[in-house]
Amino acid sequence: MLVLIKGAGDLATGTAVRLHRAGFPVVMTDIAQPTAVRRTVSFSQCIYDGVTEVEGITARRAANGEEASAMLAAGEIPVLVDPEARILDELPFGAVVDAILAKRNLGTSLTDAPIVLALGPGFTAGVDCHGVVETIRGHDLGRLILEGSAIPNTGVPGDVGGYTKERIIRAPADGPFEPVARIGQKVELGDVVAKVNGVPVAAQLTGIVRGMLPAGIPVTKGMKSGDIDPRCEVRHCFTVSDKARAIGGGVLEGLLYFGRRTGLWND
């Protein structure tokens, strides 16, 4: 079954990694200028670099369905700049996973494919998708929701190492983003980690920079532009997170559950 994942940030990438290893061919789409901060574990990075690798799996930028098919045949994950998901008209997808994480539905429909799944709030199982996967950290993280919706967006980042909002690096002004610290670097409380139009933003805790937007990306004041991990494990910067793996497991469960119910696995 060919699976389309809309979005190619870190949670979408963790999902793609689990599906790829389980034997599902995966195609991903994203916007022309992705803003994933965890760039070292996001397949969206290949939109900038042409190719990227996460945990031994290669993703490559594709221009169309023909190029995507060739990459799939080579065992790679094609990523297209295609926010409208027009690729749905080019390839025979059996499932669509909305992993944009916009906290609202930007155009996914129950009729997009035989199986349609969505991550996080903004969707209702049975209305605009078949199943929803919970994305909030806690007891239900990764749970496949068959009726209703995920927990509404709280606006508060999940607790990691005892920190929530302090973990997030936010743009201090509008303008082009200027990283000062790099992903994988340890920073101390109060260190300047980035600037926008000369306005500095300081670390609110001591930890490892786990995510950071690339230089030159236009940002708006308050926009999430990076994150700091208080656990100080450098390898966390270059491997799929526990959260992404749990969500990917929920998506895998959804594909198997609905595939069995719709008879896709009976052949």
Coordinates of C-alpha atoms in Angstrom, one line a residue:
M1 CA 0.0 0.0 0.0
L2 CA 1.4 3.4 -1.1
V3 CA 1.1 6.0 1.7
L4 CA 1.1 9.8 1.3
I5 CA 2.3 11.7 4.3
K6 CA 1.4 15.4 4.2
G7 CA 4.1 17.3 6.0
A8 CA 7.7 16.2 6.4
G9 CA 8.7 17.7 9.8
D10 CA 10.1 15.7 12.7
L11 CA 6.9 14.0 13.7
A12 CA 5.9 13.2 10.1
T13 CA 9.5 11.9 9.6
G14 CA 9.3 9.7 12.7
T15 CA 6.0 8.3 11.2
A16 CA 7.7 7.8 7.8
V17 CA 10.6 5.9 9.4
R18 CA 8.3 3.5 11.2
L19 CA 6.1 2.9 8.1
H20 CA 9.2 2.5 5.8
R21 CA 10.7 -0.1 8.1
A22 CA 7.4 -1.9 8.3
G23 CA 7.4 -2.2 4.5
F24 CA 5.1 0.6 3.5
P25 CA 6.3 2.7 0.5
V26 CA 6.0 6.4 1.5
V27 CA 5.7 9.7 -0.4
M28 CA 5.8 13.0 1.5
T29 CA 4.8 16.5 0.7
D30 CA 5.7 19.9 2.2
I31 CA 5.8 23.6 1.6
A32 CA 8.5 25.3 -0.5
Q33 CA 10.2 26.7 2.6
P34 CA 9.7 24.3 5.5
T35 CA 10.0 25.6 9.1
A36 CA 10.8 22.4 10.9
V37 CA 13.2 23.3 13.7
R38 CA 14.4 19.7 14.3
R39 CA 16.1 19.8 10.8
T40 CA 18.5 16.9 11.5
V41 CA 15.6 14.5 11.9
S42 CA 13.2 16.0 9.4
F43 CA 12.9 14.7 5.8
S44 CA 11.8 18.2 4.8
Q45 CA 15.5 19.2 4.9
C46 CA 15.9 17.5 1.5
I47 CA 13.8 20.4 0.1
Y48 CA 16.7 22.6 0.8
D49 CA 19.6 20.1 0.3
G50 CA 18.2 17.8 -2.4
V51 CA 18.8 14.7 -0.2
T52 CA 18.9 13.9 3.5
E53 CA 19.1 10.9 5.7
V54 CA 17.5 10.0 9.0
E55 CA 18.5 6.8 10.8
G56 CA 19.8 5.2 7.7
I57 CA 16.8 6.0 5.5
T58 CA 17.3 8.3 2.6
A59 CA 14.8 11.0 1.4
R60 CA 15.2 12.8 -1.8
R61 CA 13.4 15.8 -3.3
A62 CA 11.2 14.9 -6.2
A63 CA 9.6 17.1 -8.8
N64 CA 6.7 14.9 -9.9
G65 CA 5.2 11.5 -9.8
E66 CA 7.6 10.0 -12.3
E67 CA 10.6 11.0 -10.2
A68 CA 8.9 9.8 -7.0
S69 CA 8.2 6.4 -8.5
A70 CA 11.9 6.0 -9.5
M71 CA 12.9 6.9 -5.9
L72 CA 10.4 4.5 -4.4
A73 CA 11.8 1.7 -6.6
A74 CA 15.3 2.6 -5.2
G75 CA 14.0 2.2 -1.7
E76 CA 14.0 5.9 -0.9
I77 CA 11.4 8.3 0.3
P78 CA 10.5 11.0 -2.2
V79 CA 9.5 14.5 -0.9
L80 CA 7.7 16.9 -3.1
V81 CA 7.0 20.6 -2.7
D82 CA 3.3 20.1 -3.0
P83 CA 1.2 21.8 -0.3
E84 CA -2.0 21.1 -2.2
A85 CA -1.1 17.4 -2.4
R86 CA -1.7 17.3 -6.2
I87 CA 0.4 14.1 -6.3
L88 CA -2.8 12.3 -5.2
D89 CA -3.9 12.5 -8.8
E90 CA -0.6 11.0 -10.1
L91 CA 0.0 7.9 -8.0
P92 CA -2.3 5.2 -6.6
F93 CA -2.3 5.9 -2.9
G94 CA -4.0 3.5 -0.5
A95 CA -3.7 5.8 2.5
V96 CA -3.2 9.5 3.3
V97 CA -1.7 10.7 6.7
D98 CA -2.1 14.4 7.5
A99 CA 1.0 15.2 9.5
I100 CA 1.0 18.9 8.9
L101 CA 0.2 19.6 12.6
A102 CA -1.5 22.9 11.8
K103 CA -4.0 22.3 14.6
R104 CA -6.7 22.6 12.0
N105 CA -7.6 20.9 8.8
L106 CA -6.1 22.6 5.8
G107 CA -7.8 20.5 3.2
T108 CA -7.7 16.8 4.0
S109 CA -10.9 14.9 3.2
L110 CA -12.3 11.5 4.1
T111 CA -12.5 10.7 0.4
D112 CA -8.8 11.4 -0.3
A113 CA -7.9 7.6 -0.1
P114 CA -9.3 4.3 1.2
I115 CA -7.6 5.1 4.5
V116 CA -7.2 8.7 5.8
L117 CA -5.5 9.3 9.1
A118 CA -4.6 12.6 10.8
L119 CA -2.3 13.7 13.6
G120 CA -3.4 15.8 16.5
P121 CA -6.2 18.4 17.0
G122 CA -8.3 19.8 14.2
F123 CA -9.8 16.6 12.9
T124 CA -12.7 14.4 13.8
A125 CA -12.6 10.6 13.2
G126 CA -15.5 9.6 10.9
V127 CA -16.0 13.2 9.6
D128 CA -12.8 14.3 7.8
C129 CA -10.7 11.3 8.4
H130 CA -11.1 7.6 9.5
G131 CA -8.8 7.9 12.5
V132 CA -6.9 10.5 14.6
V133 CA -3.6 9.9 16.4
E134 CA -3.1 11.7 19.7
T135 CA 0.0 13.9 19.7
I136 CA -0.1 15.4 23.3
R137 CA 2.5 13.9 25.6
G138 CA 1.0 11.8 28.4
H139 CA -0.9 8.6 28.9
D140 CA -2.7 8.7 25.5
L141 CA 0.3 9.8 23.3
G142 CA 0.1 7.7 20.0
R143 CA -3.4 6.4 20.7
L144 CA -5.5 5.7 17.7
I145 CA -8.8 7.5 18.1
L146 CA -11.7 5.9 16.3
E147 CA -14.4 8.3 17.4
G148 CA -14.1 12.0 18.1
S149 CA -11.0 14.2 18.2
A150 CA -7.6 14.6 19.8
I151 CA -7.0 16.7 22.9
P152 CA -7.4 20.4 21.9
N153 CA -4.1 22.4 21.5
T154 CA -3.1 23.7 25.0
G155 CA -0.6 26.2 23.7
V156 CA 1.9 24.8 26.3
P157 CA 4.8 22.6 25.1
G158 CA 5.1 19.2 26.6
D159 CA 7.2 18.6 29.7
V160 CA 10.7 17.4 28.9
G161 CA 13.1 17.1 31.8
G162 CA 10.9 19.3 34.0
Y163 CA 10.7 22.1 31.4
T164 CA 7.9 23.2 29.1
K165 CA 7.8 26.7 27.5
E166 CA 11.4 27.4 28.6
R167 CA 12.6 24.8 26.1
I168 CA 11.3 26.8 23.1
I169 CA 13.4 29.4 21.2
R170 CA 11.1 32.0 19.9
A171 CA 11.8 34.8 17.4
P172 CA 12.2 38.1 19.3
A173 CA 11.2 40.2 16.3
D174 CA 10.1 40.0 12.6
G175 CA 12.8 39.5 10.0
P176 CA 15.4 37.0 8.8
F177 CA 16.5 34.4 11.4
E178 CA 20.1 34.4 12.4
P179 CA 21.2 31.3 14.4
V180 CA 24.1 31.8 16.8
A181 CA 24.2 28.4 18.4
R182 CA 24.1 25.2 16.3
I183 CA 22.2 22.0 16.6
G184 CA 24.0 19.6 19.0
Q185 CA 25.8 22.5 20.9
K186 CA 25.4 22.8 24.7
V187 CA 24.3 26.2 25.9
E188 CA 24.0 27.7 29.3
L189 CA 21.1 29.7 30.8
G190 CA 21.3 33.2 29.4
D191 CA 23.5 32.4 26.4
V192 CA 22.5 34.2 23.2
V193 CA 21.4 31.4 20.8
A194 CA 19.9 33.4 17.9
K195 CA 19.1 36.9 16.6
V196 CA 16.5 38.5 14.4
N197 CA 17.4 41.9 12.9
G198 CA 20.0 42.3 15.6
V199 CA 17.6 41.5 18.5
P200 CA 19.0 38.6 20.5
V201 CA 17.2 35.7 22.1
A202 CA 18.7 34.0 25.1
A203 CA 18.5 30.5 26.3
Q204 CA 16.0 30.1 29.2
L205 CA 17.7 26.9 30.4
T206 CA 20.9 25.0 30.2
G207 CA 20.9 22.1 27.7
I208 CA 21.6 20.9 24.2
V209 CA 20.3 22.8 21.2
R210 CA 18.1 20.1 19.6
G211 CA 16.4 22.2 16.9
M212 CA 17.1 25.5 15.1
L213 CA 15.8 27.1 11.9
P214 CA 18.3 27.7 9.1
A215 CA 19.8 31.1 8.6
G216 CA 17.8 33.5 6.5
I217 CA 14.4 32.0 7.1
P218 CA 11.8 34.9 7.5
V219 CA 10.2 34.7 10.9
T220 CA 7.6 36.7 12.8
K221 CA 7.8 37.7 16.5
G222 CA 7.0 34.8 18.8
M223 CA 7.4 32.2 16.1
K224 CA 8.9 28.9 17.2
S225 CA 12.5 28.9 15.9
G226 CA 14.3 26.3 17.8
D227 CA 14.3 24.2 21.0
I228 CA 16.7 23.3 23.8
D229 CA 16.8 19.8 25.4
P230 CA 17.6 19.9 29.2
R231 CA 18.5 16.2 29.1
C232 CA 21.8 17.1 27.4
E233 CA 22.0 14.0 25.2
V234 CA 23.6 15.0 21.9
R235 CA 22.4 11.8 20.1
H236 CA 18.8 13.0 20.7
C237 CA 19.5 15.7 18.1
F238 CA 20.1 13.1 15.4
T239 CA 17.6 10.3 16.1
V240 CA 13.8 10.1 16.0
S241 CA 12.2 11.2 19.3
D242 CA 10.2 9.1 21.6
K243 CA 7.2 11.2 20.8
A244 CA 7.6 10.7 17.0
R245 CA 8.0 7.0 17.4
A246 CA 4.9 6.7 19.5
I247 CA 2.9 8.7 17.0
G248 CA 4.3 6.6 14.1
G249 CA 3.2 3.5 16.0
G250 CA -0.3 4.9 16.2
V251 CA -0.3 5.5 12.4
L252 CA 0.9 2.0 11.7
E253 CA -1.9 0.6 13.9
G254 CA -4.4 2.7 12.0
L255 CA -3.2 1.4 8.6
L256 CA -3.5 -2.2 9.8
Y257 CA -6.8 -1.7 11.6
F258 CA -8.6 0.1 8.8
G259 CA -6.9 -2.0 6.1
R260 CA -8.3 -5.1 7.7
R261 CA -11.8 -3.5 8.1
T262 CA -11.9 -2.4 4.5
G263 CA -10.5 -5.7 3.1
L264 CA -7.3 -4.2 1.8
W265 CA -5.3 -7.0 3.6
N266 CA -7.5 -9.8 2.4
D267 CA -5.7 -10.3 -1.0

